[in-house]
mmCIF file of C-alpha atoms in Angstrom:
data_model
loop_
_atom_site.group_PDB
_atom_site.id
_atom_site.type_symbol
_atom_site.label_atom_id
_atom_site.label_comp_id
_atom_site.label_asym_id
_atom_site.label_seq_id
_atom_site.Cartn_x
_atom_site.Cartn_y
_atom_site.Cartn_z
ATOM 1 C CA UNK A 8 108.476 90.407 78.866
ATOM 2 C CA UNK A 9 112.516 89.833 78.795
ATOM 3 C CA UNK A 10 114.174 88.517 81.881
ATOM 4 C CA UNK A 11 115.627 91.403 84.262
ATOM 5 C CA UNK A 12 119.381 91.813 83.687
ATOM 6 C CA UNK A 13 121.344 90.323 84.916
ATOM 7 C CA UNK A 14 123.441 93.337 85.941
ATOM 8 C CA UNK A 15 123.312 96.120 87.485
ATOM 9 C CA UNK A 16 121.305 94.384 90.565
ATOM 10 C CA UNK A 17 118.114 96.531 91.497
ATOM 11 C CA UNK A 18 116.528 97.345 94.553
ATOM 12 C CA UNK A 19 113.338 98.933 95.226
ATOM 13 C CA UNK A 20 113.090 100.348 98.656
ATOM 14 C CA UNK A 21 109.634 100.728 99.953
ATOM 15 C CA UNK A 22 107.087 100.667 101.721
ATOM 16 C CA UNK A 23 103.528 102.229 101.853
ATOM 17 C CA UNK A 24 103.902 103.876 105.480
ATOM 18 C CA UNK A 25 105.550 107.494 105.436
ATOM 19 C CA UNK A 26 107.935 108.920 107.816
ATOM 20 C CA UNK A 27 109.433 105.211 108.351
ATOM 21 C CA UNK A 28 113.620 106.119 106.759
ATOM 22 C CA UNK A 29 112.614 105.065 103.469
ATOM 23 C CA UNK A 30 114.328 108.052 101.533
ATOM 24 C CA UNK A 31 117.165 108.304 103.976
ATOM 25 C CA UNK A 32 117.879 104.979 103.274
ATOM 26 C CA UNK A 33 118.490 105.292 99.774
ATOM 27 C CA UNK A 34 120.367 108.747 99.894
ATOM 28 C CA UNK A 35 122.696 107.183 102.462
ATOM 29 C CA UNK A 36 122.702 103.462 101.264
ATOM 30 C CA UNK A 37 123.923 104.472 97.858
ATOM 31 C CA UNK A 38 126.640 106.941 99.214
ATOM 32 C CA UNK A 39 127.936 104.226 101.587
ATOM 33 C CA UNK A 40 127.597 101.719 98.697
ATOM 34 C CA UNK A 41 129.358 104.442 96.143
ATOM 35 C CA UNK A 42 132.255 104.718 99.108
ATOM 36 C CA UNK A 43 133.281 101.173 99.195
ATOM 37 C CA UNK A 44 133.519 100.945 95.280
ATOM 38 C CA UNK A 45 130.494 99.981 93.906
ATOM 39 C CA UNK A 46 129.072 102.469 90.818
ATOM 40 C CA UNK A 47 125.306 103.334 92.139
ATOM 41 C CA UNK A 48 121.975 105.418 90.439
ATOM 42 C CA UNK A 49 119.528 106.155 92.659
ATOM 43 C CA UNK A 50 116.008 106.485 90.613
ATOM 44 C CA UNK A 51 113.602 109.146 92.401
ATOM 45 C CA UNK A 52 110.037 107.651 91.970
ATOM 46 C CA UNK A 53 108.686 109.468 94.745
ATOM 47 C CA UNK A 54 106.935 112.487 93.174
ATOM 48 C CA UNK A 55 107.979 114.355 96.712
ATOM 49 C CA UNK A 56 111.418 114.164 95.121
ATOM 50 C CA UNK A 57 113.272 114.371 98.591
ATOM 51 C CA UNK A 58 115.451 111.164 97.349
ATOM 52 C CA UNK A 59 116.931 114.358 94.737
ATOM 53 C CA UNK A 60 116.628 117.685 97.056
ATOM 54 C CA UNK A 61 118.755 115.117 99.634
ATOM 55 C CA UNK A 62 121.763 114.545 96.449
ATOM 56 C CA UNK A 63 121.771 118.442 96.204
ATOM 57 C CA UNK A 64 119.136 118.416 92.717
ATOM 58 C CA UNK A 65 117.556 121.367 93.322
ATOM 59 C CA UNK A 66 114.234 121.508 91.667
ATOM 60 C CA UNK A 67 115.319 124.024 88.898
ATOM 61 C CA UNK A 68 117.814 121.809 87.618
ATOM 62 C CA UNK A 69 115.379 118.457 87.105
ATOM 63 C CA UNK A 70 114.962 119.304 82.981
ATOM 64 C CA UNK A 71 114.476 115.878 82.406
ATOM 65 C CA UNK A 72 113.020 113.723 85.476
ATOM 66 C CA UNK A 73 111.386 109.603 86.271
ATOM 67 C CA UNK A 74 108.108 111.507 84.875
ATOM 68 C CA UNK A 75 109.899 111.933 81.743
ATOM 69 C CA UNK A 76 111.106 108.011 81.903
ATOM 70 C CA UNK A 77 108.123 106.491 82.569
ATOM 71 C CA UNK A 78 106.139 108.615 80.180
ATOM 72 C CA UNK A 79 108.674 107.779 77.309
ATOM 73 C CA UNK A 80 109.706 111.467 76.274
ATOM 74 C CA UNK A 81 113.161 110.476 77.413
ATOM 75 C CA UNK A 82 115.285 107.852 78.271
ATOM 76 C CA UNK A 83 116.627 106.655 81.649
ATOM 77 C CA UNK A 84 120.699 107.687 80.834
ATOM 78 C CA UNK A 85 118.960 111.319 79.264
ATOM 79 C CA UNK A 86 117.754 111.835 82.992
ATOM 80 C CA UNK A 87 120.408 111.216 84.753
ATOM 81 C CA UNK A 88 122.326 113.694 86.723
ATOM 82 C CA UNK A 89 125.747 113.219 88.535
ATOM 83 C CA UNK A 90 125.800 114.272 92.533
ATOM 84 C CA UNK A 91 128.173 115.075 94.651
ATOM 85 C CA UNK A 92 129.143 111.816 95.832
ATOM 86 C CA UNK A 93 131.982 110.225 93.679
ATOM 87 C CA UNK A 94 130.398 106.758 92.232
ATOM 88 C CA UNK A 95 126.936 108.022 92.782
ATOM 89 C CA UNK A 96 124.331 108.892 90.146
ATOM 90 C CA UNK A 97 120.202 110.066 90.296
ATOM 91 C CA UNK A 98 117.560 109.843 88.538
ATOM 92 C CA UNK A 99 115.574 112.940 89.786
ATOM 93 C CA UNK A 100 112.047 112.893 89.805
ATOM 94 C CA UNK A 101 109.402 116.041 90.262
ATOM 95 C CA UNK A 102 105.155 116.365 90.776
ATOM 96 C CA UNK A 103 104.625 115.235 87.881
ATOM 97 C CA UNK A 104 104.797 111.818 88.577
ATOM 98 C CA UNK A 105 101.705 112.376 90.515
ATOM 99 C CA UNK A 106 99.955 112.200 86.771
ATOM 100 C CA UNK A 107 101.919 109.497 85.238
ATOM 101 C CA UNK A 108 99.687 107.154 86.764
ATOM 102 C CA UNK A 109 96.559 108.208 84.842
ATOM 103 C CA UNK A 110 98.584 108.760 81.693
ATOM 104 C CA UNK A 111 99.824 105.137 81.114
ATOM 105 C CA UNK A 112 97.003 103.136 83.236
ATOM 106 C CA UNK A 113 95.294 102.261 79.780
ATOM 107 C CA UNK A 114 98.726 101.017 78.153
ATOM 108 C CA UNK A 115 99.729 97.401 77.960
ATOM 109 C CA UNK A 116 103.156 97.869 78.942
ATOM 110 C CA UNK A 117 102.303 99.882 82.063
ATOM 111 C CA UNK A 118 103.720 97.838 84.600
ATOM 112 C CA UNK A 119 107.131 97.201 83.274
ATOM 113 C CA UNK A 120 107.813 100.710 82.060
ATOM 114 C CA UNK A 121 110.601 101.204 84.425
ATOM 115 C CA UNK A 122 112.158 97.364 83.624
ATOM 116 C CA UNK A 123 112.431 98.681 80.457
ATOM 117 C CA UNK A 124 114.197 102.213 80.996
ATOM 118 C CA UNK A 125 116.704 99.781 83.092
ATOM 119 C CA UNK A 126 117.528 97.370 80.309
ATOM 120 C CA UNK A 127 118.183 100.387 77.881
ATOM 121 C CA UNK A 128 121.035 102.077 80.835
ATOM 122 C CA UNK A 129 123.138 99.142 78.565
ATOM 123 C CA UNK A 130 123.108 101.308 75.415
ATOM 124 C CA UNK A 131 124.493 104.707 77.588
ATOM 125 C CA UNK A 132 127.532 103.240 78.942
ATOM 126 C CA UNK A 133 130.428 105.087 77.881
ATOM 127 C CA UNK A 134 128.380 107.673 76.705
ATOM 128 C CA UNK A 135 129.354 109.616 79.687
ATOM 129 C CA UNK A 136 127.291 107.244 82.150
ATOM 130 C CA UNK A 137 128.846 104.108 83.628
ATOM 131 C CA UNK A 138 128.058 100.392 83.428
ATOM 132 C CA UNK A 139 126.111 100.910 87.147
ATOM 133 C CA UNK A 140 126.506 97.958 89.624
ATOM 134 C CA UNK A 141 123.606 99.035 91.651
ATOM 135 C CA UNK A 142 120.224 101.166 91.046
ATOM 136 C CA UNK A 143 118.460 101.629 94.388
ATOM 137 C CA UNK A 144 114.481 102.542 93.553
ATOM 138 C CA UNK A 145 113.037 104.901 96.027
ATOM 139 C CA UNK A 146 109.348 104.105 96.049
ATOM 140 C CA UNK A 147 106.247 106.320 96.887
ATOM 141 C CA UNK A 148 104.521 105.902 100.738
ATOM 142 C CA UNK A 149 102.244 104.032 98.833
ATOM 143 C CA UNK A 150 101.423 100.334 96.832
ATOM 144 C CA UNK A 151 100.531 102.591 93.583
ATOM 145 C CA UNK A 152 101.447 101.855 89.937
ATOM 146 C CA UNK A 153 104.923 104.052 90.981
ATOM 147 C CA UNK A 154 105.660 101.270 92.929
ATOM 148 C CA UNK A 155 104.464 97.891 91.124
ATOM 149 C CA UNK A 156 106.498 99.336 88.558
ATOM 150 C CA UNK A 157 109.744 99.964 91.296
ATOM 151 C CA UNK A 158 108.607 96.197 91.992
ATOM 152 C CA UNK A 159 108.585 94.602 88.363
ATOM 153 C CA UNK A 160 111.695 95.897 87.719
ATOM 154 C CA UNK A 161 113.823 94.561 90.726
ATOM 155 C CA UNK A 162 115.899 91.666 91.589
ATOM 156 C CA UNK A 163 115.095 92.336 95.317
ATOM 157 C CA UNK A 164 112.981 94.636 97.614
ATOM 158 C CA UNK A 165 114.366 96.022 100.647
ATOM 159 C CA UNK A 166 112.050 97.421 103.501
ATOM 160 C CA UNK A 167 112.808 100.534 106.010
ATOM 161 C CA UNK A 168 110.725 99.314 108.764
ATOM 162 C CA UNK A 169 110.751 102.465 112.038
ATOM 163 C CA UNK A 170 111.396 101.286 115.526
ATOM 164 C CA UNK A 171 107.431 101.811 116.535
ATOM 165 C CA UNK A 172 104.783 100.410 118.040
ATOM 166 C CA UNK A 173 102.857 99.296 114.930
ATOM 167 C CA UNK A 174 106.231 98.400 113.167
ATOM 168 C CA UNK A 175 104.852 95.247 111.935
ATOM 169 C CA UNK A 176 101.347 96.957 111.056
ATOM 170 C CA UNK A 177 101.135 97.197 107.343
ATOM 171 C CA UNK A 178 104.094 94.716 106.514
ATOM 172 C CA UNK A 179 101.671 92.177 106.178
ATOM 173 C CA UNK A 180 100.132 94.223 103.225
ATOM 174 C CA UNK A 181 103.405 94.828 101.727
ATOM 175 C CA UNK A 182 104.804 91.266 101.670
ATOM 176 C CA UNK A 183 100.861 90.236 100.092
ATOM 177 C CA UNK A 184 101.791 92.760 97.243
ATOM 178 C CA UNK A 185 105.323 91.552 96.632
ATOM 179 C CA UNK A 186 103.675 87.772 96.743
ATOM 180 C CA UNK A 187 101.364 89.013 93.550
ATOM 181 C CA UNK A 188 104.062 91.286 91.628
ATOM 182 C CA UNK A 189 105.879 87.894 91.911
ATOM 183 C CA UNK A 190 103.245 85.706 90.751
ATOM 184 C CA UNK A 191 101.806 87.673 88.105
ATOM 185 C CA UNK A 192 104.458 90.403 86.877
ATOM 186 C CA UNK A 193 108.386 89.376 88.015
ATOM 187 C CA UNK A 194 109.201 85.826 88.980
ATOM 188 C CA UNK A 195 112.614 86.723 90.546
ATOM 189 C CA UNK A 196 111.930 89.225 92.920
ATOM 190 C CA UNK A 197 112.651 88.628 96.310
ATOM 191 C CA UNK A 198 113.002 90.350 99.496
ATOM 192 C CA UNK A 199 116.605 91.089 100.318
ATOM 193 C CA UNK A 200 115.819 92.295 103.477
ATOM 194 C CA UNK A 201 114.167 94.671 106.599
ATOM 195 C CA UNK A 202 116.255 97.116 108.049
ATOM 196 C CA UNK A 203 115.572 98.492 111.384
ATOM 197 C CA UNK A 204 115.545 102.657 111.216
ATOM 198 C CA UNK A 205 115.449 105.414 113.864
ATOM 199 C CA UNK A 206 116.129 103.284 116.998
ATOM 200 C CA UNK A 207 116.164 105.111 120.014
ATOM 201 C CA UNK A 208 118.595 102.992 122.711
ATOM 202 C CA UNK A 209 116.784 105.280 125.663
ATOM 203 C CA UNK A 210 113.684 103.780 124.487
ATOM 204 C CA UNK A 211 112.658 100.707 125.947
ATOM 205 C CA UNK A 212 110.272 100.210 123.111
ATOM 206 C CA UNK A 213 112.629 100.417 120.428
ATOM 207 C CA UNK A 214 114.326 97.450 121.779
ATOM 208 C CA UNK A 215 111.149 95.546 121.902
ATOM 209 C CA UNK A 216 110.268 96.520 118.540
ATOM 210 C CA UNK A 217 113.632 94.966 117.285
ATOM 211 C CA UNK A 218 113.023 91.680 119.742
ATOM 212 C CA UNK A 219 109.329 91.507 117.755
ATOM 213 C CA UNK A 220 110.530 91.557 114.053
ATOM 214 C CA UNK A 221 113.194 89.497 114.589
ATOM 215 C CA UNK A 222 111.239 86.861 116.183
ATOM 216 C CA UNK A 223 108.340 87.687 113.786
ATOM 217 C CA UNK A 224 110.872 88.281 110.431
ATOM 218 C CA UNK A 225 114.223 86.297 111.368
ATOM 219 C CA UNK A 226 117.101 86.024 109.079
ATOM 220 C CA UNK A 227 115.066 88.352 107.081
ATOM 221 C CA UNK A 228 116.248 91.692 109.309
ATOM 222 C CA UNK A 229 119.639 92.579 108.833
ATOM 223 C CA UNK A 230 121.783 92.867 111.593
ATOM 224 C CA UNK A 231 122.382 96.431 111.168
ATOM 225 C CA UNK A 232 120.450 98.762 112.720
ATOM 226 C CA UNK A 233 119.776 102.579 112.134
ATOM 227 C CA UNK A 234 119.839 104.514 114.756
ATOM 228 C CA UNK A 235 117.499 107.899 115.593
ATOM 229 C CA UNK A 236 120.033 110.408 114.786
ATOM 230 C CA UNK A 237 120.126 114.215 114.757
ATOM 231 C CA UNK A 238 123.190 114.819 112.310
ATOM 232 C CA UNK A 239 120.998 112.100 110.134
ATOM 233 C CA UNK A 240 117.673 114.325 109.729
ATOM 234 C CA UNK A 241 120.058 117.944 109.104
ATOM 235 C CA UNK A 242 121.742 116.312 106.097
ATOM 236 C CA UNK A 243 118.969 116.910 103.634
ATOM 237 C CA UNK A 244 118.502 120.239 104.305
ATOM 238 C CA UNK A 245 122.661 120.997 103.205
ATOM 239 C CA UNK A 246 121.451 118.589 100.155
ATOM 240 C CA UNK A 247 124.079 116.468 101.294
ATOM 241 C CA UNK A 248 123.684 112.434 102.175
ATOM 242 C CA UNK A 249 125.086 111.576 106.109
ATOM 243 C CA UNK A 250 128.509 110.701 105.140
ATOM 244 C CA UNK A 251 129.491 114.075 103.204
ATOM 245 C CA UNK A 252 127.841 115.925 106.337
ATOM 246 C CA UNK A 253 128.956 114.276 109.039
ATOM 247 C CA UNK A 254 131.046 110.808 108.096
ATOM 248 C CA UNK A 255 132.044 109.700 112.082
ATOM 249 C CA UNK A 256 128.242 110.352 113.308
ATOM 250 C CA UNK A 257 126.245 107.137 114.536
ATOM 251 C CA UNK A 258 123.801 106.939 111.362
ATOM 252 C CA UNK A 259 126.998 107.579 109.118
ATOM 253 C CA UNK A 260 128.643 104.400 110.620
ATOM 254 C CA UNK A 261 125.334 102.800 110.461
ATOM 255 C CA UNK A 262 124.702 103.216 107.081
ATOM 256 C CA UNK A 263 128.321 102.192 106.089
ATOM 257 C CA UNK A 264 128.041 98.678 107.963
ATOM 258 C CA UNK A 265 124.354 98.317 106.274
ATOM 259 C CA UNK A 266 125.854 98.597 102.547
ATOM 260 C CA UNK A 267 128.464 95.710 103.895
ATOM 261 C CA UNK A 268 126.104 93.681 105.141
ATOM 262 C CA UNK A 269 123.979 93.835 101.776
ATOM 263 C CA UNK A 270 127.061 93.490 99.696
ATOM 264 C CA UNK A 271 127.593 90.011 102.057
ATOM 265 C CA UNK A 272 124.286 88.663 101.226
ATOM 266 C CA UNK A 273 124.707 89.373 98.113
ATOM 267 C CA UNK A 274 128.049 87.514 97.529
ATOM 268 C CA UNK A 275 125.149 84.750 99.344
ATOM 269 C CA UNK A 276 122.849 84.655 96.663
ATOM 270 C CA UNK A 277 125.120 84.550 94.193
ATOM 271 C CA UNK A 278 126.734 81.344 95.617
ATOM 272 C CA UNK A 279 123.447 79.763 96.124
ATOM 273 C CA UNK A 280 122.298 80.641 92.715
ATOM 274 C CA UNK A 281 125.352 78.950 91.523
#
């Protein structure tokens, strides 16, 4: 297969646990990413499609969705939709995708059908879509084909990890799969990094949870942490990311120093790559 373009930069967020800030993450990393300049698509691969219900997509709208994509009766820039957010693009996706497994398991190319859909966005720009600086994945609570394919077509994976006990549970699993995509399917992922969601500073365990990856993890976690907030979880059901709802709230903030902090590191790996 071709080499991953070199721009726009992709990032799969996942991982297989549920409930852990994965989608929240991407709705709100994109918007704060969109806000300080940089041209974002979010890609739905979650056949829950709460990445799209959270950009205001209602389900009637999603004509054309990632099931469409990866099934190759469209392509990526026909799927597209704008949102609300200036800067800020989606990819919606809908059930469907809950086939698209079985569909394409017996093709060759089954693996790398998202890479692909990426490296054609190149032929849509300035037909009414932009040349994107950033497409944020948001992956299935699962290590399915949805997600290999989120995983062969990224520069770097970044992993919602919730302030629980069994925080670390699991991430063994998910660092073993990124270790094979790497060996076998994309040779320059890498994970960009962990970021700390739904911390609870009443909660004594939070704060050990955050003392245990970062011992466990180090320079991997980002400094940033999310916070448990209330104004966070109401967003999605206005279809409106944190920082259209509710811009001064904690996770608003949050989120804002987060897309900072990633745009730092990677202004980091550029220079090293250099």
């Amino acid at each position: 297969m071709s080499m991953l373009p070199r721009s726009p930069r992709v990032l799969a967020l996942a991982n297989q646990k549920g409930g852990v800030g994965k989608t929240t993450t991407a709705i709100n990393l994109g918007t704060a990413l969109a806000a300080i300049g940089e041209r974002v698509l979010v890609v739905d691969l979650d056949p829950q499609g709460n990445a799209s219900t959270g950009l205001g997509i209602e389900r009637n709208r999603r004509n054309l969705s990632t099931y469409d994509v990866l099934s190759g009766d469209c392509t990526l820039g026909e799927a597209i939709q704008d949102t609300a957010v200036p800067r800020l693009w989606v990819a919606p996706s809908t059930m469907d995708l809950l086939g698209v497994e079985l569909e394409i398991a017996s093709k060759q190319d089954r693996a790398f059908r998202l890479r692909s859909a990426i490296s054609g966005l190149a032929r849509d720009i300035g037909r009414g879509l932009p040349d994107f600086t950033y497409v944020l994945v948001d992956c299935p609570p699962s290590l399915n084909l949805l997600t290999i394919n989120a995983l062969s077509a990224s520069h770097s994976i970044l992993v919602p990890l919730q302030c629980e006990f069994f925080a670390l549970e699991g991430l063994s699993q998910l660092l073993s799969t990124v270790e094979q995509v790497k060996a076998s399917l994309n040779p320059e992922l890498n994970i960009h990094g962990i970021v700390l969601t739904m911390y609870d500073s009443r909660n004594n365990l939070s704060a050990q949870v955050v003392e245990d990856v970062r011992e466990t993890m180090g320079d991997t976690v980002y400094e940033t942490v999310i916070p448990r907030n209330v104004r966070v979880s109401e967003a999605p059901s206005y279809g409106k990311p944190a920082l259209l709802y509710d811009l001064k709230c904690a996770g608003s903030q949050a989120y804002l120093r987060l897309a900072s902090e990633i745009i730092q590191r990677e202004r980091n790996l550029r220079t090293v790559a250099a």
